[in-house]
Amino acid sequence: MYVIAHLSDPHLDGSEEARSRLRRITSYLGTFSRPVDVILVTGDLADHGQEAEYAELAAELTSDLPVLMLPGNHDVSAPLRAGLTAYVDSPGEGHPVHQVREVGEARFVLVDSTVPGEDHGLLSDESLAWLDGVLSEPFDGPVFVAFHHPPLDLHHPVMDQWMLRSREAFEAVLTGKRITALLTGHVHNAIVTTFAGHPVLGAPGIRSTVPLPFEPSPADGRIVDTAAHTGFALHVHTPGEPLQTFYRFPV
Ligand SMILES: [Fe+2]
Ligand SMILES: [Fe+2]
């Protein structure tokens, strides 16, 4: 059995509110009788992309567990690389922050779907060619492709401007590849769907939740509900069996 704790969108900004929501999850993970095999954080690590915010995240995630991180639209490549050197292993400098990481029997292809200065996601031709090459390499264990912006419409008038573009080319690269699941964040919702024939599993937003247009709006009129429970996903992989995902909302 191989267990991934999939966290997303902590949006750390030095505030007690953001820190305490992340700590609700890390504290809960610390109570497990069997530690998870890896913690994956799918972007919007910092709220303003500042090095101090990355230092805060690094301090919050100090444990013996392997931790993988990738950028979201609130992140900035250079301070992210500088503040998270112990967690990020990506060739080159600046943008994009692509990574291929192996933890135990699993391989994680961590794709930077961000566009500097923009909120929507996009994969350049260079990024897609790199991804195609990585996914064409032989690998026996489970392969997870993780990125911030999910390739879907949320049917939300504001959020839909900020989703992943370049979907057709991305779909062409992913189709037919051996991939266990696509793991995403950004929409601040636990979400399960498919893309290019693969499962898409989105982690809840640690910092907040985005209600759908037909759900009650937050009392303050914002698109994010900061009073909703924080949460994360547990992906459990057992060789020869379909992946199982459990969502947890620790109080
Ligand atoms: Fe976010
Ligand atoms: Fe985001």
Coordinates of C-alpha atoms and ligand atoms in Angstrom, one line a residue:
M1 CA 0.0 0.0 0.0
Y2 CA 1.2 3.5 -0.9
V3 CA -0.5 6.5 0.5
I4 CA -0.3 10.1 -0.8
A5 CA -1.5 13.0 1.4
H6 CA -2.6 15.5 -1.3
L7 CA -2.9 19.0 0.0
S8 CA -3.6 22.2 -2.0
D9 CA -3.8 25.9 -1.9
P10 CA -2.6 26.8 1.6
H11 CA -2.1 30.4 0.5
L12 CA 0.2 31.1 3.4
D13 CA 0.6 34.9 4.0
G14 CA 2.0 35.1 7.5
S15 CA -1.5 35.2 9.0
E16 CA -2.6 33.0 11.9
E17 CA -5.8 32.2 10.0
A18 CA -3.9 30.6 7.1
R19 CA -1.3 28.9 9.3
S20 CA -3.9 27.4 11.6
R21 CA -5.9 25.9 8.7
L22 CA -2.7 24.2 7.4
R23 CA -1.8 23.0 10.9
R24 CA -5.2 21.4 11.3
I25 CA -4.1 19.0 8.5
T26 CA -0.5 18.5 9.4
S27 CA -1.5 17.9 13.0
Y28 CA -4.0 15.3 11.9
L29 CA -1.4 13.6 9.6
G30 CA 0.9 13.4 12.7
T31 CA -1.7 11.2 14.5
F32 CA -1.5 8.4 11.9
S33 CA -0.3 5.0 13.1
R34 CA 1.2 4.5 9.7
P35 CA 2.8 7.6 8.2
V36 CA 1.8 8.6 4.7
D37 CA 4.4 7.8 2.1
V38 CA 4.5 11.3 0.7
I39 CA 2.9 14.7 1.1
L40 CA 2.1 16.5 -2.2
V41 CA 1.0 20.2 -2.3
T42 CA -0.5 21.2 -5.6
G43 CA 0.1 24.9 -5.7
D44 CA -0.9 28.3 -4.4
L45 CA 1.6 27.6 -1.7
A46 CA 2.1 31.3 -0.8
D47 CA -0.6 34.0 -1.2
H48 CA 1.7 36.7 -2.6
G49 CA 4.6 34.7 -3.9
Q50 CA 7.0 36.2 -1.3
E51 CA 10.1 34.4 0.0
A52 CA 9.0 34.9 3.6
E53 CA 5.8 33.0 2.8
Y54 CA 7.8 30.1 1.4
A55 CA 10.0 30.1 4.4
E56 CA 6.9 29.9 6.5
L57 CA 5.7 26.9 4.5
A58 CA 9.0 25.1 4.8
A59 CA 8.9 25.6 8.6
E60 CA 5.4 24.3 8.8
L61 CA 6.2 21.1 6.8
T62 CA 9.3 20.0 8.7
S63 CA 8.8 16.3 9.3
D64 CA 10.6 13.2 8.3
L65 CA 8.1 12.7 5.5
P66 CA 9.0 13.4 1.8
V67 CA 7.2 16.5 0.6
L68 CA 6.6 17.5 -3.0
M69 CA 5.4 20.9 -4.1
L70 CA 4.5 22.6 -7.4
P71 CA 3.5 26.2 -8.2
G72 CA 0.1 27.8 -8.6
N73 CA -1.0 31.1 -10.0
H74 CA -0.3 32.9 -6.6
D75 CA 3.3 31.6 -6.6
V76 CA 6.4 33.3 -8.2
S77 CA 9.1 31.0 -9.5
A78 CA 12.3 32.7 -8.2
P79 CA 11.2 33.2 -4.6
L80 CA 9.6 29.7 -4.6
R81 CA 12.9 28.1 -5.7
A82 CA 14.8 30.2 -3.2
G83 CA 12.5 29.6 -0.3
L84 CA 11.9 25.9 -0.9
T85 CA 15.3 24.6 -2.0
A86 CA 14.8 21.5 0.3
Y87 CA 11.5 20.6 -1.4
V88 CA 11.9 21.6 -5.1
D89 CA 14.2 19.9 -7.5
S90 CA 13.8 21.5 -10.9
P91 CA 16.5 22.1 -13.5
G92 CA 17.1 25.6 -14.7
E93 CA 16.2 28.9 -13.1
G94 CA 12.9 30.9 -12.8
H95 CA 9.9 29.7 -14.8
P96 CA 8.7 27.0 -15.4
V97 CA 9.3 24.8 -12.3
H98 CA 8.9 21.3 -13.8
Q99 CA 10.0 18.3 -11.8
V100 CA 10.2 14.5 -12.1
R101 CA 10.5 13.0 -8.7
E102 CA 10.5 9.4 -7.5
V103 CA 9.4 8.6 -3.9
G104 CA 9.3 5.0 -3.0
E105 CA 7.7 3.0 -5.8
A106 CA 5.9 6.0 -7.3
R107 CA 6.9 8.5 -9.9
F108 CA 5.5 12.1 -9.8
V109 CA 5.6 14.3 -12.8
L110 CA 5.1 17.8 -11.4
V111 CA 4.0 20.1 -14.1
D112 CA 4.2 23.9 -13.8
S113 CA 0.9 25.0 -15.4
T114 CA 1.3 28.7 -14.5
V115 CA 1.8 31.8 -16.6
P116 CA 3.8 34.4 -14.8
G117 CA 1.6 37.3 -13.8
E118 CA -1.6 35.6 -14.9
D119 CA -4.2 33.6 -13.1
H120 CA -5.1 31.2 -15.9
G121 CA -3.1 28.1 -16.7
L122 CA -1.3 27.3 -19.9
L123 CA 1.2 24.6 -21.1
S124 CA 3.6 25.9 -23.7
D125 CA 4.7 23.7 -26.7
E126 CA 8.1 23.3 -24.9
S127 CA 6.3 22.1 -21.7
L128 CA 4.1 19.7 -23.6
A129 CA 7.1 18.3 -25.5
W130 CA 9.0 17.8 -22.2
L131 CA 5.9 16.1 -20.6
D132 CA 5.5 13.8 -23.7
G133 CA 9.1 12.7 -23.3
V134 CA 8.9 12.0 -19.6
L135 CA 5.6 10.1 -19.9
S136 CA 7.1 8.0 -22.7
E137 CA 9.9 6.7 -20.5
P138 CA 9.4 3.2 -19.2
F139 CA 8.4 3.0 -15.5
D140 CA 7.0 0.1 -13.6
G141 CA 5.3 1.8 -10.6
P142 CA 2.4 4.1 -10.3
V143 CA 2.8 7.4 -12.2
F144 CA 1.0 10.5 -11.0
V145 CA 0.9 13.7 -13.1
A146 CA 0.3 16.7 -10.8
F147 CA -0.4 20.3 -11.7
H148 CA -2.3 23.3 -10.4
H149 CA -4.9 24.2 -12.9
P150 CA -7.4 21.4 -13.7
P151 CA -8.3 21.0 -17.4
L152 CA -12.1 21.6 -17.0
D153 CA -14.7 24.3 -16.8
L154 CA -16.2 24.8 -13.4
H155 CA -19.2 26.6 -14.9
H156 CA -18.4 29.4 -12.6
P157 CA -18.5 32.9 -14.2
V158 CA -15.3 34.1 -12.4
M159 CA -13.3 30.9 -12.0
D160 CA -13.7 29.8 -15.6
Q161 CA -11.4 32.7 -16.8
W162 CA -8.7 31.2 -14.7
M163 CA -8.7 27.5 -15.7
L164 CA -6.2 25.6 -17.8
R165 CA -6.1 26.6 -21.5
S166 CA -4.2 24.6 -24.2
R167 CA -6.4 21.6 -23.3
E168 CA -6.5 19.9 -26.7
A169 CA -2.7 19.7 -27.0
F170 CA -2.5 18.5 -23.3
E171 CA -5.1 15.9 -24.0
A172 CA -3.2 14.6 -27.0
V173 CA 0.0 14.2 -24.9
L174 CA -1.8 12.4 -22.1
T175 CA -4.0 10.1 -24.3
G176 CA -2.8 6.5 -24.2
K177 CA -0.1 7.1 -21.7
R178 CA 0.2 4.9 -18.6
I179 CA -0.9 7.3 -15.8
T180 CA -2.4 6.4 -12.5
A181 CA -4.1 9.7 -11.9
L182 CA -3.9 13.4 -12.6
L183 CA -3.8 15.4 -9.3
T184 CA -4.8 19.0 -9.2
G185 CA -5.7 22.0 -7.1
H186 CA -6.7 25.7 -7.8
V187 CA -10.5 25.4 -7.7
H188 CA -10.6 25.0 -3.9
N189 CA -12.9 22.0 -4.1
A190 CA -12.7 18.3 -3.7
I191 CA -13.4 17.3 -7.3
V192 CA -13.4 14.0 -9.2
T193 CA -13.6 13.8 -13.0
T194 CA -11.7 12.4 -16.0
F195 CA -9.5 13.9 -18.7
A196 CA -7.9 12.1 -21.7
G197 CA -9.2 8.8 -20.2
H198 CA -7.5 9.3 -16.9
P199 CA -8.9 10.1 -13.4
V200 CA -8.6 13.8 -12.3
L201 CA -8.6 14.1 -8.6
G202 CA -8.6 17.6 -7.1
A203 CA -7.8 18.4 -3.5
P204 CA -9.9 20.8 -1.5
G205 CA -8.5 24.3 -0.9
I206 CA -6.8 24.4 2.5
R207 CA -7.4 28.2 2.8
S208 CA -11.0 28.3 1.5
T209 CA -13.7 26.7 -0.6
V210 CA -15.3 28.1 -3.8
P211 CA -19.1 27.5 -3.8
L212 CA -20.6 26.7 -7.1
P213 CA -23.0 29.3 -8.6
F214 CA -26.1 27.5 -7.5
E215 CA -24.8 27.2 -3.9
P216 CA -25.2 29.9 -1.3
S217 CA -22.7 32.7 -1.7
P218 CA -20.4 33.5 1.2
A219 CA -21.8 36.2 3.6
D220 CA -19.1 38.7 2.7
G221 CA -19.9 38.5 -1.1
R222 CA -16.5 37.0 -2.0
I223 CA -16.2 34.0 -4.3
V224 CA -14.3 32.1 -1.7
D225 CA -15.8 30.8 1.6
T226 CA -13.2 31.1 4.3
A227 CA -15.6 29.6 6.9
A228 CA -15.8 26.3 5.1
H229 CA -13.9 23.4 6.6
T230 CA -10.3 22.9 5.5
G231 CA -9.5 19.6 3.9
F232 CA -7.2 17.3 1.9
A233 CA -7.2 14.0 0.0
L234 CA -5.7 10.6 0.8
H235 CA -4.9 8.7 -2.4
V236 CA -4.3 5.0 -1.6
H237 CA -2.5 2.9 -4.2
T238 CA -2.3 -0.9 -3.9
P239 CA -0.6 -2.8 -6.8
G240 CA -3.1 -4.5 -9.0
E241 CA -6.1 -2.5 -7.7
P242 CA -7.7 0.7 -8.8
L243 CA -6.6 3.8 -7.0
Q244 CA -8.8 4.8 -4.0
T245 CA -9.3 8.4 -2.8
F246 CA -10.6 9.5 0.5
Y247 CA -11.4 13.1 1.4
R248 CA -10.8 14.3 4.9
F249 CA -11.9 17.6 6.6
P250 CA -10.2 17.7 10.0
V251 CA -11.7 20.2 12.5
Ligands
FE1 FE -5.8 28.9 -4.7
FE2 FE -4.9 28.9 -8.0

